[in-house]
PDB file of C-alpha atoms in Angstrom:
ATOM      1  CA  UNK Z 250      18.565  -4.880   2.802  1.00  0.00           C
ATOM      2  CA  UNK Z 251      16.478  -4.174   5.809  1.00  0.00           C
ATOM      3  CA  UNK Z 252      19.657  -4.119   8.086  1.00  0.00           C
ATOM      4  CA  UNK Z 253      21.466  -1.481   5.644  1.00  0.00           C
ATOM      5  CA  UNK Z 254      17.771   0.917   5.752  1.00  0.00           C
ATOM      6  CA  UNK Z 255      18.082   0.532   9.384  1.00  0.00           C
ATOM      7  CA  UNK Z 256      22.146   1.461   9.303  1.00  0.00           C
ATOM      8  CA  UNK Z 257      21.856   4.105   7.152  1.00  0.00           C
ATOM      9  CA  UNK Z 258      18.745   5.608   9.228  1.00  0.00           C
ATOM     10  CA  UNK Z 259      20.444   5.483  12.601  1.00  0.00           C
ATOM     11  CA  UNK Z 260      23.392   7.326  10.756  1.00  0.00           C
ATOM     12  CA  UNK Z 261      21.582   9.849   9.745  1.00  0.00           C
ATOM     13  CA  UNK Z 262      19.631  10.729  13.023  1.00  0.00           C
ATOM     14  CA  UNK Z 263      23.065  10.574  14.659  1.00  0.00           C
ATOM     15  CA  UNK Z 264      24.398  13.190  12.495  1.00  0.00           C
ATOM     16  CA  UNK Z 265      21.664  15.358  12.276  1.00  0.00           C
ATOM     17  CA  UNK Z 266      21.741  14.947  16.009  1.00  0.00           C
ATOM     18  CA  UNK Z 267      25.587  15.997  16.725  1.00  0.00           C
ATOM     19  CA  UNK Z 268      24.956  18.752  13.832  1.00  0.00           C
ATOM     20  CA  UNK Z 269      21.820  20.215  16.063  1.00  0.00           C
ATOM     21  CA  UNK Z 270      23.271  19.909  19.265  1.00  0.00           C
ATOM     22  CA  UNK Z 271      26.717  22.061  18.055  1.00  0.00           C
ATOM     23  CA  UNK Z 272      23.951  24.446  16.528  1.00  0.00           C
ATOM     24  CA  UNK Z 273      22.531  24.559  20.010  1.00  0.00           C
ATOM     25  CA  UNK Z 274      25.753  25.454  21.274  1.00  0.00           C
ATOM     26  CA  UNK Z 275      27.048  27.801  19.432  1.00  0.00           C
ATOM     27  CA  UNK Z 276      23.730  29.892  19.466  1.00  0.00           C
ATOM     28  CA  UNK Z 277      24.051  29.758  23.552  1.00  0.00           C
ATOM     29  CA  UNK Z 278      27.735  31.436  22.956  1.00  0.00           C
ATOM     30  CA  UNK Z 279      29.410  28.569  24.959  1.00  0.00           C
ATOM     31  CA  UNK Z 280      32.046  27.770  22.039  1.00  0.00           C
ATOM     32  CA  UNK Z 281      33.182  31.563  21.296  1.00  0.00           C
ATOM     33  CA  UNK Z 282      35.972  30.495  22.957  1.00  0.00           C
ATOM     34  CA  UNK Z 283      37.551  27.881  20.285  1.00  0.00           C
ATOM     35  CA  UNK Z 284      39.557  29.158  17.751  1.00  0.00           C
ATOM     36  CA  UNK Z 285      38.176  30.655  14.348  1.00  0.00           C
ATOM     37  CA  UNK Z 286      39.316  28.516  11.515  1.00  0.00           C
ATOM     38  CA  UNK Z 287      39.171  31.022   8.416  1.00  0.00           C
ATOM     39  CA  UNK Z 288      37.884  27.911   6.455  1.00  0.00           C
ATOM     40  CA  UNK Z 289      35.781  29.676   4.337  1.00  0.00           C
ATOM     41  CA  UNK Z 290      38.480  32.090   2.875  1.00  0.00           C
ATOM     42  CA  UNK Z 291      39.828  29.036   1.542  1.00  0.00           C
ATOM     43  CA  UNK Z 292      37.161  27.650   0.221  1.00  0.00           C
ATOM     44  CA  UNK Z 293      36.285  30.473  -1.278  1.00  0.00           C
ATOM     45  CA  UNK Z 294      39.651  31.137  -2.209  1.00  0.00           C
ATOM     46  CA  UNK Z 295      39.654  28.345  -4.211  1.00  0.00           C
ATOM     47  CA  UNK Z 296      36.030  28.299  -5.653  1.00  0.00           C
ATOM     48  CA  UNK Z 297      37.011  31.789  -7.088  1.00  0.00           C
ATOM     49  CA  UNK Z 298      39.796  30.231  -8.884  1.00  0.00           C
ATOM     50  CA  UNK Z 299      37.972  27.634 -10.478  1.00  0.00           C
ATOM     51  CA  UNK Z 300      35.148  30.588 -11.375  1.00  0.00           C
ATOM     52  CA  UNK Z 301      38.427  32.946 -12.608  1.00  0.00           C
ATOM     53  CA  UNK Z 302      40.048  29.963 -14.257  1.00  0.00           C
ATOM     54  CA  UNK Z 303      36.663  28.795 -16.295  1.00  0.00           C
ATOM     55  CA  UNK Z 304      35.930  32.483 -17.015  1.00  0.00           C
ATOM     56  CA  UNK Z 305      39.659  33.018 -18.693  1.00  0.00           C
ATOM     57  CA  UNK Z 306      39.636  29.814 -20.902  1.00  0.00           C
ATOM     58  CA  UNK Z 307      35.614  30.925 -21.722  1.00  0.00           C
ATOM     59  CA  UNK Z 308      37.510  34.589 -22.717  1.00  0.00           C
ATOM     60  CA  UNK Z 309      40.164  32.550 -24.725  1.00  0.00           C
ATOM     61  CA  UNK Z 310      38.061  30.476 -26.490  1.00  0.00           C
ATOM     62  CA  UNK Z 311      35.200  32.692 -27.549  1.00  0.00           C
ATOM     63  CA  UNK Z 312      37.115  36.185 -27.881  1.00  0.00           C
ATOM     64  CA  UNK Z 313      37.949  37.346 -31.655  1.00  0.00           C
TER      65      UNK Z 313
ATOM     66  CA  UNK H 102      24.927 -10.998  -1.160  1.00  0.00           C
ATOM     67  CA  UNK H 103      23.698 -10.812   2.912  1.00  0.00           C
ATOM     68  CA  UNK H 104      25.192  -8.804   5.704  1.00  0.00           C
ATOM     69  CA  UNK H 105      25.611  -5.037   6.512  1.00  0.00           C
ATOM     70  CA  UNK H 106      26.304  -3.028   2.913  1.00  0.00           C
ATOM     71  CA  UNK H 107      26.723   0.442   5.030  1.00  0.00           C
ATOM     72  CA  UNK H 108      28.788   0.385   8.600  1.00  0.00           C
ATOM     73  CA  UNK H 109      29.904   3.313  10.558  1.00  0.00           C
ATOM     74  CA  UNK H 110      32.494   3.274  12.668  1.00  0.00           C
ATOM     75  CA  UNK H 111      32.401   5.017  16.195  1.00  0.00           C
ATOM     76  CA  UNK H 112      35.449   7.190  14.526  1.00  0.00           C
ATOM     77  CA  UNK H 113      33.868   8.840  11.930  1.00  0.00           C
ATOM     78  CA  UNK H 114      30.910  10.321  14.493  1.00  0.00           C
ATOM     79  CA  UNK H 115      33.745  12.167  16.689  1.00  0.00           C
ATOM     80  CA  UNK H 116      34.894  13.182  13.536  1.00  0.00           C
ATOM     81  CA  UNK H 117      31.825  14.775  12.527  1.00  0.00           C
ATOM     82  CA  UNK H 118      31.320  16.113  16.110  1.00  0.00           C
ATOM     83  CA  UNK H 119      34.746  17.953  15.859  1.00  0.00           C
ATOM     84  CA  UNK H 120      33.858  19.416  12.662  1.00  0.00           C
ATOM     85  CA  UNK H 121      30.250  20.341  13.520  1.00  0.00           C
ATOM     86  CA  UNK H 122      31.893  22.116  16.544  1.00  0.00           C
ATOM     87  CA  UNK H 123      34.839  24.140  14.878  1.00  0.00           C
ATOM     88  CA  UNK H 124      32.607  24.955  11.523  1.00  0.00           C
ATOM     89  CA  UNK H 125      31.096  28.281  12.112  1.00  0.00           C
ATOM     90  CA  UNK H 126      29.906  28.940   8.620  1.00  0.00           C
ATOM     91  CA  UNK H 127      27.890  25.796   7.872  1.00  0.00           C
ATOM     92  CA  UNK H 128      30.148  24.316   5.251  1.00  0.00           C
ATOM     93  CA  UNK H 129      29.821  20.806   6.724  1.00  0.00           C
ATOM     94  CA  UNK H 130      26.734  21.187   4.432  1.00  0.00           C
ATOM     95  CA  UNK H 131      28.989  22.217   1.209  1.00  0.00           C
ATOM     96  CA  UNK H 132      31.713  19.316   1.934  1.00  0.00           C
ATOM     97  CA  UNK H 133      29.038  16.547   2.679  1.00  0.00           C
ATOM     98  CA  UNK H 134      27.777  17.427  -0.757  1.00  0.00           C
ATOM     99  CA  UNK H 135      31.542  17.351  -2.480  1.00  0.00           C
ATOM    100  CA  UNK H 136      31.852  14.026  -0.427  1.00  0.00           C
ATOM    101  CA  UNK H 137      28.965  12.266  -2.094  1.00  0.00           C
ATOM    102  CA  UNK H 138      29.863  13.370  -5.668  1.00  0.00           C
ATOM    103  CA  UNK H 139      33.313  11.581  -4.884  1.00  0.00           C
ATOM    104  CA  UNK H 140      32.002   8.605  -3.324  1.00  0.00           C
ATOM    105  CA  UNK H 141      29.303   8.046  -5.986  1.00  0.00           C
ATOM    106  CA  UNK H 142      32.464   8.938  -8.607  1.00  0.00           C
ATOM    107  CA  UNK H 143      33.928   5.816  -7.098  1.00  0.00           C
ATOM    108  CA  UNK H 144      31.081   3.288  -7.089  1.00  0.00           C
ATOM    109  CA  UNK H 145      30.238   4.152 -10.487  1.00  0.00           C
ATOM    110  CA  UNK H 146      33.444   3.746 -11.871  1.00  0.00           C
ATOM    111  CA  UNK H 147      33.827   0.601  -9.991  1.00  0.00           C
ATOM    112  CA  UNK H 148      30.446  -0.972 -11.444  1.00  0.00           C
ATOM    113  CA  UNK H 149      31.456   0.420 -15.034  1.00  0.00           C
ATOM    114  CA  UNK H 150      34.479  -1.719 -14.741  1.00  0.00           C
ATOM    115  CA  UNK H 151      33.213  -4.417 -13.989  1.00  0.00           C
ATOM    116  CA  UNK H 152      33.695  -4.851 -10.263  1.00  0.00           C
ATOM    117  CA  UNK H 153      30.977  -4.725  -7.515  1.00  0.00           C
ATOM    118  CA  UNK H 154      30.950  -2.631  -4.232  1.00  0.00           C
ATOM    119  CA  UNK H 155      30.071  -5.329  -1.654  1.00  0.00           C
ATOM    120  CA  UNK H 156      30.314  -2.410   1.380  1.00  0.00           C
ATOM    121  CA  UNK H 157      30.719   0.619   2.272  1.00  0.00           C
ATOM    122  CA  UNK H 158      32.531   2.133   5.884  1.00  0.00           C
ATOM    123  CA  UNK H 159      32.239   5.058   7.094  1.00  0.00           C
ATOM    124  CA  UNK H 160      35.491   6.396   9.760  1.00  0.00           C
ATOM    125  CA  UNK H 161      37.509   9.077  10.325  1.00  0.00           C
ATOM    126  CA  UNK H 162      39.735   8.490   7.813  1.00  0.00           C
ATOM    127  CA  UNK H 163      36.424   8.796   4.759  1.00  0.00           C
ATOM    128  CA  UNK H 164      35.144   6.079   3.105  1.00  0.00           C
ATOM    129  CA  UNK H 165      36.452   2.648   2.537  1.00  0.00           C
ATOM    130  CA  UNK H 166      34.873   0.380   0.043  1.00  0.00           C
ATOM    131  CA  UNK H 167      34.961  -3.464   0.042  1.00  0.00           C
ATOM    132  CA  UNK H 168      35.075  -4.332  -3.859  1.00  0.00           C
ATOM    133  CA  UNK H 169      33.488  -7.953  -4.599  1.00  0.00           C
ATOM    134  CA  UNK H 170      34.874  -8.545  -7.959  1.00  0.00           C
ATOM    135  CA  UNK H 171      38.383  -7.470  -8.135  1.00  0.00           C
ATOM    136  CA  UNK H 172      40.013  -4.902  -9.738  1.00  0.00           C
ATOM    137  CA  UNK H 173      43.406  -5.291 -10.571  1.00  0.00           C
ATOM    138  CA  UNK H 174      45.939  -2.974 -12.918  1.00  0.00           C
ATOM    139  CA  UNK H 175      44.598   0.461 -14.922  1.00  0.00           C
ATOM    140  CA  UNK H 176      41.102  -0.156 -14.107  1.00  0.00           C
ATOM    141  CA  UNK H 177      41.475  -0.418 -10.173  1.00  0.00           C
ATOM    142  CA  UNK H 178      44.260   2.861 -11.305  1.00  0.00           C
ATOM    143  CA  UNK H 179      41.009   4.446 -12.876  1.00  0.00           C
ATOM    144  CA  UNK H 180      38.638   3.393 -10.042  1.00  0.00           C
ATOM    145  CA  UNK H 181      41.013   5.284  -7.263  1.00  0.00           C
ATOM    146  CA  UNK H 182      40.904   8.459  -9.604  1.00  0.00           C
ATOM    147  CA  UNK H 183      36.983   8.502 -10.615  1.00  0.00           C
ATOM    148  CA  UNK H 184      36.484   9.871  -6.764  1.00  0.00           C
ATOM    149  CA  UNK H 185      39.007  13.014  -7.785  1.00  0.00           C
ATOM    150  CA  UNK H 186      37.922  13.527 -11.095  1.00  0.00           C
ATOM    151  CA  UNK H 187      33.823  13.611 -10.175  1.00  0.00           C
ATOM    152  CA  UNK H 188      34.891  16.414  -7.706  1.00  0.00           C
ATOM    153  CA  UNK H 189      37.097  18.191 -10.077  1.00  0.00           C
ATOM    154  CA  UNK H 190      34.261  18.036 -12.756  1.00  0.00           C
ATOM    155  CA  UNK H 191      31.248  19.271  -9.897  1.00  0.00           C
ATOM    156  CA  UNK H 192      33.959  22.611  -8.907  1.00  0.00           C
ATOM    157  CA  UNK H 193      33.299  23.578 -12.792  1.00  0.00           C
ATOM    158  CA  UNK H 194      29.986  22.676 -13.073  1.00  0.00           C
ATOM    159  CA  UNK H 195      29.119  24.407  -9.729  1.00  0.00           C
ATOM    160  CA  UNK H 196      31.707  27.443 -10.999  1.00  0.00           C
ATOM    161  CA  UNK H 197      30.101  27.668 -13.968  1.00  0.00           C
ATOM    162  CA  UNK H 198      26.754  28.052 -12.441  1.00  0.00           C
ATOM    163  CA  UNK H 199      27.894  30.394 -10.078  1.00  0.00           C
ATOM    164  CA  UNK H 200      28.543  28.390  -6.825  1.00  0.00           C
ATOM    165  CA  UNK H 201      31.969  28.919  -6.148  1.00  0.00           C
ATOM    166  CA  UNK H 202      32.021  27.769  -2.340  1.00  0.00           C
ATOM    167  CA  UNK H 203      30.818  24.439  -3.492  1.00  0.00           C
ATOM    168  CA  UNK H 204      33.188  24.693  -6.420  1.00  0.00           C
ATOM    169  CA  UNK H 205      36.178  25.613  -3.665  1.00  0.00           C
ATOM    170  CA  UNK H 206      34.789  22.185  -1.345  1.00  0.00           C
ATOM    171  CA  UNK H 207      34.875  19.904  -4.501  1.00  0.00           C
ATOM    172  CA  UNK H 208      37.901  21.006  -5.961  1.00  0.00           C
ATOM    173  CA  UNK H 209      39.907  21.017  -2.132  1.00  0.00           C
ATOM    174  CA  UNK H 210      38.216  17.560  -1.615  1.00  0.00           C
ATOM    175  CA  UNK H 211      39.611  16.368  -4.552  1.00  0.00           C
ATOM    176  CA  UNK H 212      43.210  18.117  -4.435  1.00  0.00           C
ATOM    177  CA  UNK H 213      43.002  16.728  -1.291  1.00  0.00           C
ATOM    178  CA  UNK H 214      42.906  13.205  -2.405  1.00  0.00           C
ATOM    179  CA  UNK H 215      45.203  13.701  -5.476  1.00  0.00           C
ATOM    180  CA  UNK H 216      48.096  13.539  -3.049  1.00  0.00           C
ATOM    181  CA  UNK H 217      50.304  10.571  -3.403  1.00  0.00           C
ATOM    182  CA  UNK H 218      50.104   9.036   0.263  1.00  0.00           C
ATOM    183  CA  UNK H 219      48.150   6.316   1.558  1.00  0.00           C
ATOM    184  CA  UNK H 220      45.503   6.197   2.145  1.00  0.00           C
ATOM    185  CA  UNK H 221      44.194   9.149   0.066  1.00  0.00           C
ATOM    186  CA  UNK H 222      43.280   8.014  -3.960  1.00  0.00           C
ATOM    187  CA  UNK H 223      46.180   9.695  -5.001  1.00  0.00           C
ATOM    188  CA  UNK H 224      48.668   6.767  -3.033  1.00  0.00           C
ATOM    189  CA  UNK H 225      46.133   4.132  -3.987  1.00  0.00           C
ATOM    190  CA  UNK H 226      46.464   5.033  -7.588  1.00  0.00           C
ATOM    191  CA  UNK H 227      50.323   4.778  -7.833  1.00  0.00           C
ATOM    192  CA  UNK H 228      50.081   1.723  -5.603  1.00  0.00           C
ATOM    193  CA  UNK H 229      48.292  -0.043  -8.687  1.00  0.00           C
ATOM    194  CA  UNK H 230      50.889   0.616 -10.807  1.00  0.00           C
ATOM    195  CA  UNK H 231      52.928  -2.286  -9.295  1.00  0.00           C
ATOM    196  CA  UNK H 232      50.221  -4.520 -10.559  1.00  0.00           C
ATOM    197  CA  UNK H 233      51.065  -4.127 -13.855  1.00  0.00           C
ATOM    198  CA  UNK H 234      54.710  -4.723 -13.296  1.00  0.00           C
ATOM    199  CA  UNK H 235      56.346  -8.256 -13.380  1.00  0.00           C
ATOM    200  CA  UNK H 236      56.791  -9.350  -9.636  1.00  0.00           C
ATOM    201  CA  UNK H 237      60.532  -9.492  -9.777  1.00  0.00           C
ATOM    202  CA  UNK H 238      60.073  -5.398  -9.989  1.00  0.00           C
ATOM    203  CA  UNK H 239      56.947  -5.376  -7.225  1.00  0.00           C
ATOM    204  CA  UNK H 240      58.889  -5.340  -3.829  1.00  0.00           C
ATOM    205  CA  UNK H 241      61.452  -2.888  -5.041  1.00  0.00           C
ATOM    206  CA  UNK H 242      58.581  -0.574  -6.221  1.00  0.00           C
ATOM    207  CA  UNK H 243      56.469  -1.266  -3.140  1.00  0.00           C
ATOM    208  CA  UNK H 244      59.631   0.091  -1.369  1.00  0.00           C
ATOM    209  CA  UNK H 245      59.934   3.220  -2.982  1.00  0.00           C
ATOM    210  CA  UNK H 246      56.089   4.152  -3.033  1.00  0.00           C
ATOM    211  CA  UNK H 247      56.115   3.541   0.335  1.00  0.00           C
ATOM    212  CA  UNK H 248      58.836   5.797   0.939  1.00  0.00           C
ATOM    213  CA  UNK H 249      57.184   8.369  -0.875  1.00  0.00           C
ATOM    214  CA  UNK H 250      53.572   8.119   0.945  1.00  0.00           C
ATOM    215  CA  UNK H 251      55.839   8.360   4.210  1.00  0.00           C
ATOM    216  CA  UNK H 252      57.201  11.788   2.881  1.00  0.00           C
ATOM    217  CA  UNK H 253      53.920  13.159   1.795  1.00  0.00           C
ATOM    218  CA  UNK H 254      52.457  12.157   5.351  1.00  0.00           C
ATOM    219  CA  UNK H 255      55.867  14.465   6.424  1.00  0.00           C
ATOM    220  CA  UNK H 256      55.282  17.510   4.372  1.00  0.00           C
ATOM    221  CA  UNK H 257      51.714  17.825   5.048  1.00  0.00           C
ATOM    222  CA  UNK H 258      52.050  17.082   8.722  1.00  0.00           C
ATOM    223  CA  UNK H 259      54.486  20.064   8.611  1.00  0.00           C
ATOM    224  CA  UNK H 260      52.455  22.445   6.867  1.00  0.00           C
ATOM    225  CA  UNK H 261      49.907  21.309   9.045  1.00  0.00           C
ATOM    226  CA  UNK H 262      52.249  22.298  11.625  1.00  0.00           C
ATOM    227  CA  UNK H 263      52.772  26.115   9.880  1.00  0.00           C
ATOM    228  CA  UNK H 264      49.509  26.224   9.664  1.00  0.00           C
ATOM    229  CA  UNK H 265      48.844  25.913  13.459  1.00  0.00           C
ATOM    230  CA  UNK H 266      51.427  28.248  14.154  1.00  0.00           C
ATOM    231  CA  UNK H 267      50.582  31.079  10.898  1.00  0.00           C
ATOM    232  CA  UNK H 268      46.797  31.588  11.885  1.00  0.00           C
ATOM    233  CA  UNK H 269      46.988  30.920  16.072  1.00  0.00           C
ATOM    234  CA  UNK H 270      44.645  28.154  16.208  1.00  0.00           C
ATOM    235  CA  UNK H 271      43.704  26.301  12.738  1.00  0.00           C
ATOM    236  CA  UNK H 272      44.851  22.681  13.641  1.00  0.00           C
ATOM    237  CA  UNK H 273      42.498  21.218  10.472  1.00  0.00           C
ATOM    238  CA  UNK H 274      45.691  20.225   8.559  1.00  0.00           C
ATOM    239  CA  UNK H 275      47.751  19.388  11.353  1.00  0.00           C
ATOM    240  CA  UNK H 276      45.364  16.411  12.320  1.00  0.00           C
ATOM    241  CA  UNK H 277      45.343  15.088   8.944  1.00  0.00           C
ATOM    242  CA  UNK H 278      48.439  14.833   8.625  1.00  0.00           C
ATOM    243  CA  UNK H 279      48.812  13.151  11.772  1.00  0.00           C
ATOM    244  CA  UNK H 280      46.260  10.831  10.008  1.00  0.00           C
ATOM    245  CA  UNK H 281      48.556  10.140   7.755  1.00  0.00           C
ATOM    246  CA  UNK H 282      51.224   9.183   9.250  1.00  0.00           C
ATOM    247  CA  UNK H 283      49.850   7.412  11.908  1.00  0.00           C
ATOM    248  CA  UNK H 284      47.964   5.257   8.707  1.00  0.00           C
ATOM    249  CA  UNK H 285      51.377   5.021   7.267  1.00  0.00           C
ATOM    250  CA  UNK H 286      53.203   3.603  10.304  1.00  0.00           C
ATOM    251  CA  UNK H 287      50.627   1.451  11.219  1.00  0.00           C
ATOM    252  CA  UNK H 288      50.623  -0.013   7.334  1.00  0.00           C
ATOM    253  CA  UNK H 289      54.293  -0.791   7.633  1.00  0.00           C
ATOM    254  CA  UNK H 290      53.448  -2.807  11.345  1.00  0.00           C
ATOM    255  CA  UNK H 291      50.176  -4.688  10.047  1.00  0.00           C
ATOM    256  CA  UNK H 292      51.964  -5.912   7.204  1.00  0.00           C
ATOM    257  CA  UNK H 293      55.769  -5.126   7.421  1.00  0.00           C
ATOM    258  CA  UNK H 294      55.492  -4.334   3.561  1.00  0.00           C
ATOM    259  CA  UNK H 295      53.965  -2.042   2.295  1.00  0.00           C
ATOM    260  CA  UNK H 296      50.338  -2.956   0.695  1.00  0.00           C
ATOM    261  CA  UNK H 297      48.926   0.247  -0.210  1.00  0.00           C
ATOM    262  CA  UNK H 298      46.073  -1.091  -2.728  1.00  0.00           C
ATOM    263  CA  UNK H 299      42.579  -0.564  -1.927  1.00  0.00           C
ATOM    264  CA  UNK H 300      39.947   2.082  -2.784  1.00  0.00           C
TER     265      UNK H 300
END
């Protein structure tokens, strides 16, 4: 048990780590030059149709 | 039960350093968060049937768990989906409540794994179904599931490929579908059959 607290501990300071020092990075401009993913259109892309989708069958079920 | 429960492997930390690095909008946060609700999906479906998560590893490839108790059939079918189906049922919750980027990371998490190739839970899932069939039919099926996985790896590796070349720079699904295939190939070496089952 003690040996998983300790695991799971050191995994979580080593992320938090990597996360901060690509924070660090980004803010001193030195990885403008890597290529912009557009992840977030399709994430969004596809929370919105969930959000559409839900709102439709809502509309379907409740309208007169 | 003694040993490590929770083991990371050196893989999944340059993982998470190439995503930290390419993710400009913070939604490392929002797919961490999709990741958990799958995971946990999977461990509770796997203590609901009856079986016993003896460890988890953390790599590149996600998270593998050792099951003590064995699953075998439509329960270990049902285990493999409970990851999917927790996401899918977080992206309406969260939609509903009016976070649609965490819906969107929960519900491409999940379509994600849906897809019939090892070792996503969608090729895991199919590879139960040869447990339920006599073993005279098990090879023959193996065969065939394993030519399927191959040609999943294949189409996403070349929209991964369309990808790359479409938006000038977006390699994300490129390299998992060289994961893919590279887990395929190296399935068919290890064993020389294929032995997709495991969560």
């Amino acid at each position: 048990m003690k040996e998983t607290i300790r695991s799971t501990f050191c995994f979580l300071l080593a992320c938090t780590g990597i996360f901060c020092a690509a924070q660090l990075l980004r803010t001193a401009d030195v990885l403008s030059f890597l290529p912009d993913s557009h992840a977030e259109q399709v994430v969004a892309a596809m929370g919105n149709m969930v959000s559409h989708s839900l709102s439709d069958g809502v509309i379907a079920v409740f309208a007169p | 039960m003694t040993g490590k429960k929770f083991v990371v492997r050196p893989s999944f930390y340059v993982f998470w350093a190439i995503f930290c690095l390419f993710d400009e909008q913070n939604l490392i946060v929002l797919f961490l968060g999709a990741a958990v609700i799958h995971e946990c999906g999977h461990i509770l479906a796997i203590e609901a049937l009856g079986g016993s998560v003896e460890r988890v590893t953390l790599s590149a490839s996600g998270a593998e768990m050792t099951v003590q108790a064995g699953l075998y059939g439509l329960p270990h079918c049902a285990a493999a989906l409970a990851g999917p189906a927790a996401g899918i049922f977080a992206a309406i919750m969260s939609a509903a409540l009016g976070y649609s980027m965490f819906a969107g990371a929960n519900l491409l998490l999940s379509l994600l794994n849906l897809i019939p190739v090892y070792p996503l839970d969608g090729g895991c899932a199919l590879a139960t179904l040869t447990e339920l069939l006599p073993a005279c039919y098990a090879d023959r099926t193996d065969d065939i599931l394993h030519r399927i996985s191959f040609a999943c790896a294949c189409i996403v590796t070349a929209a991964g490929v369309g990808l790359l070349w479409y938006s000038g720079g977006n390699g994300s699904v490129l390299l998992i579908g060289v994961f893919l295939l590279q887990a395929n190939a190296r399935m068919l070496l290890k064993t020389g059959k294929c032995d997709m089952i495991q969560i």
